[in-house]
PDB file of C-alpha atoms and ligand atoms in Angstrom:
ATOM      1  CA  UNK F   1      97.845  87.825  60.410  1.00  0.00           C
ATOM      2  CA  UNK F   2      98.740  91.444  59.804  1.00  0.00           C
ATOM      3  CA  UNK F   3     102.379  92.431  60.370  1.00  0.00           C
ATOM      4  CA  UNK F   4     101.488  95.209  62.790  1.00  0.00           C
ATOM      5  CA  UNK F   5      99.305  92.788  64.783  1.00  0.00           C
ATOM      6  CA  UNK F   6     102.212  90.344  65.041  1.00  0.00           C
ATOM      7  CA  UNK F   7     104.571  93.119  66.176  1.00  0.00           C
ATOM      8  CA  UNK F   8     102.125  94.271  68.873  1.00  0.00           C
ATOM      9  CA  UNK F   9     101.729  90.672  70.111  1.00  0.00           C
ATOM     10  CA  UNK F  10     105.497  90.183  70.316  1.00  0.00           C
ATOM     11  CA  UNK F  11     105.875  93.467  72.242  1.00  0.00           C
ATOM     12  CA  UNK F  12     103.054  92.451  74.624  1.00  0.00           C
ATOM     13  CA  UNK F  13     104.655  89.054  75.310  1.00  0.00           C
ATOM     14  CA  UNK F  14     108.065  90.685  75.867  1.00  0.00           C
ATOM     15  CA  UNK F  15     106.509  93.150  78.321  1.00  0.00           C
ATOM     16  CA  UNK F  16     104.843  90.254  80.190  1.00  0.00           C
ATOM     17  CA  UNK F  17     108.240  88.570  80.527  1.00  0.00           C
ATOM     18  CA  UNK F  18     109.860  91.825  81.711  1.00  0.00           C
ATOM     19  CA  UNK F  19     107.141  92.541  84.314  1.00  0.00           C
ATOM     20  CA  UNK F  20     107.121  88.953  85.588  1.00  0.00           C
ATOM     21  CA  UNK F  21     110.909  89.098  85.822  1.00  0.00           C
ATOM     22  CA  UNK F  22     110.661  92.355  87.777  1.00  0.00           C
ATOM     23  CA  UNK F  23     108.313  90.688  90.291  1.00  0.00           C
ATOM     24  CA  UNK F  24     110.695  87.724  90.690  1.00  0.00           C
ATOM     25  CA  UNK F  25     113.710  90.038  91.145  1.00  0.00           C
ATOM     26  CA  UNK F  26     111.788  92.193  93.677  1.00  0.00           C
ATOM     27  CA  UNK F  27     110.741  89.116  95.672  1.00  0.00           C
ATOM     28  CA  UNK F  28     114.147  87.393  95.667  1.00  0.00           C
ATOM     29  CA  UNK F  29     116.606  90.305  95.827  1.00  0.00           C
ATOM     30  CA  UNK F  30     114.739  93.064  97.637  1.00  0.00           C
ATOM     31  CA  UNK F  31     112.476  91.131 100.002  1.00  0.00           C
ATOM     32  CA  UNK F  32     109.328  92.715  98.565  1.00  0.00           C
ATOM     33  CA  UNK F  33     106.474  90.482  99.621  1.00  0.00           C
ATOM     34  CA  UNK F  34     102.786  90.092  99.033  1.00  0.00           C
ATOM     35  CA  UNK F  35     100.976  92.531 101.370  1.00  0.00           C
ATOM     36  CA  UNK F  36      99.568  90.956 104.517  1.00  0.00           C
ATOM     37  CA  UNK F  37      96.404  91.826 106.346  1.00  0.00           C
ATOM     38  CA  UNK F  38      96.697  94.138 109.364  1.00  0.00           C
ATOM     39  CA  UNK F  39      94.792  91.546 111.418  1.00  0.00           C
ATOM     40  CA  UNK F  40      97.501  88.941 110.732  1.00  0.00           C
ATOM     41  CA  UNK F  41     100.098  91.069 112.491  1.00  0.00           C
ATOM     42  CA  UNK F  42     100.860  92.045 116.070  1.00  0.00           C
ATOM     43  CA  UNK F  43      99.126  93.248 118.150  1.00  0.00           C
ATOM     44  CA  UNK F  44      95.885  92.244 116.418  1.00  0.00           C
ATOM     45  CA  UNK F  45      96.865  88.611 115.885  1.00  0.00           C
ATOM     46  CA  UNK F  46      97.404  87.994 119.609  1.00  0.00           C
ATOM     47  CA  UNK F  47      93.753  88.117 120.751  1.00  0.00           C
ATOM     48  CA  UNK F  48      94.999  89.621 124.006  1.00  0.00           C
ATOM     49  CA  UNK F  49      92.841  91.003 126.833  1.00  0.00           C
ATOM     50  CA  UNK F  50      93.082  94.751 127.542  1.00  0.00           C
ATOM     51  CA  UNK F  51      96.454  95.756 128.975  1.00  0.00           C
ATOM     52  CA  UNK F  52      97.090  98.707 131.226  1.00  0.00           C
ATOM     53  CA  UNK F  53      98.920 101.624 129.610  1.00  0.00           C
ATOM     54  CA  UNK F  54      98.535 104.184 132.387  1.00  0.00           C
ATOM     55  CA  UNK F  55      97.667 104.346 136.101  1.00  0.00           C
ATOM     56  CA  UNK F  56      96.786 108.041 136.329  1.00  0.00           C
ATOM     57  CA  UNK F  57      94.345 108.219 134.606  1.00  0.00           C
ATOM     58  CA  UNK F  58      93.593 104.521 134.653  1.00  0.00           C
ATOM     59  CA  UNK F  59      93.774 103.514 131.028  1.00  0.00           C
ATOM     60  CA  UNK F  60      93.741 100.264 129.078  1.00  0.00           C
ATOM     61  CA  UNK F  61      94.426  99.436 125.473  1.00  0.00           C
ATOM     62  CA  UNK F  62      92.808  96.651 123.479  1.00  0.00           C
ATOM     63  CA  UNK F  63      93.077  95.535 119.866  1.00  0.00           C
ATOM     64  CA  UNK F  64      89.855  93.964 118.633  1.00  0.00           C
ATOM     65  CA  UNK F  65      89.404  91.976 115.436  1.00  0.00           C
ATOM     66  CA  UNK F  66      85.927  91.609 113.960  1.00  0.00           C
ATOM     67  CA  UNK F  67      85.417  88.522 111.825  1.00  0.00           C
ATOM     68  CA  UNK F  68      82.518  86.368 110.680  1.00  0.00           C
ATOM     69  CA  UNK F  69      80.835  86.201 113.207  1.00  0.00           C
ATOM     70  CA  UNK F  70      82.559  87.238 116.384  1.00  0.00           C
ATOM     71  CA  UNK F  71      84.684  89.853 118.052  1.00  0.00           C
ATOM     72  CA  UNK F  72      88.139  88.806 119.163  1.00  0.00           C
ATOM     73  CA  UNK F  73      88.664  89.049 122.104  1.00  0.00           C
ATOM     74  CA  UNK F  74      84.953  88.292 122.702  1.00  0.00           C
ATOM     75  CA  UNK F  75      84.982  89.881 126.149  1.00  0.00           C
ATOM     76  CA  UNK F  76      86.690  93.050 127.328  1.00  0.00           C
ATOM     77  CA  UNK F  77      86.899  93.399 131.101  1.00  0.00           C
ATOM     78  CA  UNK F  78      87.928  96.608 132.819  1.00  0.00           C
ATOM     79  CA  UNK F  79      87.346  98.266 136.204  1.00  0.00           C
ATOM     80  CA  UNK F  80      84.826 101.152 136.465  1.00  0.00           C
ATOM     81  CA  UNK F  81      86.164 104.573 135.550  1.00  0.00           C
ATOM     82  CA  UNK F  82      88.921 103.167 133.379  1.00  0.00           C
ATOM     83  CA  UNK F  83      89.427 104.524 129.898  1.00  0.00           C
ATOM     84  CA  UNK F  84      89.717 102.015 127.066  1.00  0.00           C
ATOM     85  CA  UNK F  85      91.713 102.866 123.967  1.00  0.00           C
ATOM     86  CA  UNK F  86      90.032 100.582 121.467  1.00  0.00           C
ATOM     87  CA  UNK F  87      91.657  99.781 118.130  1.00  0.00           C
ATOM     88  CA  UNK F  88      89.392  97.893 115.751  1.00  0.00           C
ATOM     89  CA  UNK F  89      89.880  96.163 112.423  1.00  0.00           C
ATOM     90  CA  UNK F  90      88.266  93.402 110.399  1.00  0.00           C
ATOM     91  CA  UNK F  91      89.705  90.131 109.115  1.00  0.00           C
ATOM     92  CA  UNK F  92      87.154  89.640 106.342  1.00  0.00           C
ATOM     93  CA  UNK F  93      84.233  91.925 105.485  1.00  0.00           C
ATOM     94  CA  UNK F  94      82.930  95.213 106.882  1.00  0.00           C
ATOM     95  CA  UNK F  95      81.465  94.830 110.367  1.00  0.00           C
ATOM     96  CA  UNK F  96      80.079  97.265 112.895  1.00  0.00           C
ATOM     97  CA  UNK F  97      80.888  97.816 116.573  1.00  0.00           C
ATOM     98  CA  UNK F  98      78.032  99.313 118.536  1.00  0.00           C
ATOM     99  CA  UNK F  99      78.106  99.348 122.328  1.00  0.00           C
ATOM    100  CA  UNK F 100      74.511  99.017 123.489  1.00  0.00           C
ATOM    101  CA  UNK F 101      73.258 101.934 125.542  1.00  0.00           C
ATOM    102  CA  UNK F 102      76.069 104.247 124.444  1.00  0.00           C
ATOM    103  CA  UNK F 103      76.755 106.368 121.380  1.00  0.00           C
ATOM    104  CA  UNK F 104      79.812 104.265 120.470  1.00  0.00           C
ATOM    105  CA  UNK F 105      79.444 103.224 116.859  1.00  0.00           C
ATOM    106  CA  UNK F 106      82.512 102.154 114.895  1.00  0.00           C
ATOM    107  CA  UNK F 107      83.101 100.532 111.538  1.00  0.00           C
ATOM    108  CA  UNK F 108      85.443  97.530 111.313  1.00  0.00           C
ATOM    109  CA  UNK F 109      86.955  97.808 107.864  1.00  0.00           C
ATOM    110  CA  UNK F 110      89.419  95.273 106.402  1.00  0.00           C
ATOM    111  CA  UNK F 111      92.858  96.847 105.977  1.00  0.00           C
ATOM    112  CA  UNK F 112      92.026  99.840 108.144  1.00  0.00           C
ATOM    113  CA  UNK F 113      92.142 100.509 111.869  1.00  0.00           C
ATOM    114  CA  UNK F 114      89.463 102.552 113.598  1.00  0.00           C
ATOM    115  CA  UNK F 115      89.948 103.997 117.043  1.00  0.00           C
ATOM    116  CA  UNK F 116      87.895 105.290 119.908  1.00  0.00           C
ATOM    117  CA  UNK F 117      88.304 105.941 123.614  1.00  0.00           C
ATOM    118  CA  UNK F 118      85.616 104.446 125.832  1.00  0.00           C
ATOM    119  CA  UNK F 119      84.878 105.097 129.481  1.00  0.00           C
ATOM    120  CA  UNK F 120      82.376 103.372 131.731  1.00  0.00           C
ATOM    121  CA  UNK F 121      81.805 104.794 135.199  1.00  0.00           C
ATOM    122  CA  UNK F 122      79.211 102.247 136.289  1.00  0.00           C
ATOM    123  CA  UNK F 123      79.632  98.538 136.807  1.00  0.00           C
ATOM    124  CA  UNK F 124      77.739  96.381 134.389  1.00  0.00           C
ATOM    125  CA  UNK F 125      77.820  94.237 131.293  1.00  0.00           C
ATOM    126  CA  UNK F 126      77.515  96.070 128.009  1.00  0.00           C
ATOM    127  CA  UNK F 127      76.668  94.182 124.847  1.00  0.00           C
ATOM    128  CA  UNK F 128      78.654  94.903 121.706  1.00  0.00           C
ATOM    129  CA  UNK F 129      76.626  94.366 118.557  1.00  0.00           C
ATOM    130  CA  UNK F 130      77.612  94.187 114.903  1.00  0.00           C
ATOM    131  CA  UNK F 131      75.471  96.699 113.040  1.00  0.00           C
ATOM    132  CA  UNK F 132      76.602  96.075 109.457  1.00  0.00           C
ATOM    133  CA  UNK F 133      75.058  93.155 107.621  1.00  0.00           C
ATOM    134  CA  UNK F 134      77.988  90.715 107.266  1.00  0.00           C
ATOM    135  CA  UNK F 135      76.460  87.397 106.249  1.00  0.00           C
ATOM    136  CA  UNK F 136      74.142  84.659 107.426  1.00  0.00           C
ATOM    137  CA  UNK F 137      75.066  84.811 111.129  1.00  0.00           C
ATOM    138  CA  UNK F 138      75.227  88.619 111.348  1.00  0.00           C
ATOM    139  CA  UNK F 139      72.402  88.650 113.895  1.00  0.00           C
ATOM    140  CA  UNK F 140      74.444  86.420 116.239  1.00  0.00           C
ATOM    141  CA  UNK F 141      77.592  88.525 116.119  1.00  0.00           C
ATOM    142  CA  UNK F 142      78.044  90.043 119.555  1.00  0.00           C
ATOM    143  CA  UNK F 143      80.653  90.612 122.223  1.00  0.00           C
ATOM    144  CA  UNK F 144      80.645  92.053 125.724  1.00  0.00           C
ATOM    145  CA  UNK F 145      82.349  94.732 127.724  1.00  0.00           C
ATOM    146  CA  UNK F 146      82.320  93.850 131.409  1.00  0.00           C
ATOM    147  CA  UNK F 147      82.900  96.716 133.812  1.00  0.00           C
ATOM    148  CA  UNK F 148      83.631  95.302 137.232  1.00  0.00           C
ATOM    149  CA  UNK F 149      85.488  96.265 140.416  1.00  0.00           C
ATOM    150  CA  UNK F 150      86.984  92.790 140.521  1.00  0.00           C
ATOM    151  CA  UNK F 151      88.493  93.286 137.081  1.00  0.00           C
ATOM    152  CA  UNK F 152      92.222  92.751 137.031  1.00  0.00           C
ATOM    153  CA  UNK F 153      93.472  95.809 138.945  1.00  0.00           C
ATOM    154  CA  UNK F 154      96.934  94.336 139.020  1.00  0.00           C
ATOM    155  CA  UNK F 155      96.890  92.476 135.729  1.00  0.00           C
ATOM    156  CA  UNK F 156      99.584  93.297 133.200  1.00  0.00           C
TER     157      UNK F 156
HETATM  158 CU1  CUA T   1      79.526  91.399 111.636  1.00  0.00          CU
HETATM  159 CU2  CUA T   1      77.275  91.916 111.054  1.00  0.00          CU
END
């Protein structure tokens, strides 16, 4: 083996040791951790129903996680006229969030949060469909938004 080749190999191995050591020191002394997914953290991890953030105007907030092959929470229930601040992310691959009969069309992207404000004046059940091909059960991936007068006026 050539002398220069040997020297380069020794330097490469030393650098590996230094970088690995830096990772160990960062993890043990400085609390630097492996990054976690946004959907593994509050408030996304809680799978909570919409909660009221304002009375005037009536406004709810919900954090939805799209994953193969469902939306979590699967059903969003609000009273008519209420605004919904919807925060959306994905736990695995890219999904879509289309509310049937409306122009709401969001992407659910892993590691990112998309946002929209929805408002439904009429009572009814609106289907939420995934519009990005996301695997074998893509065509079954759906949720609902239920707009109803009996919906949790006093809840939370
Ligand atoms: Cu999720 Cu298609």
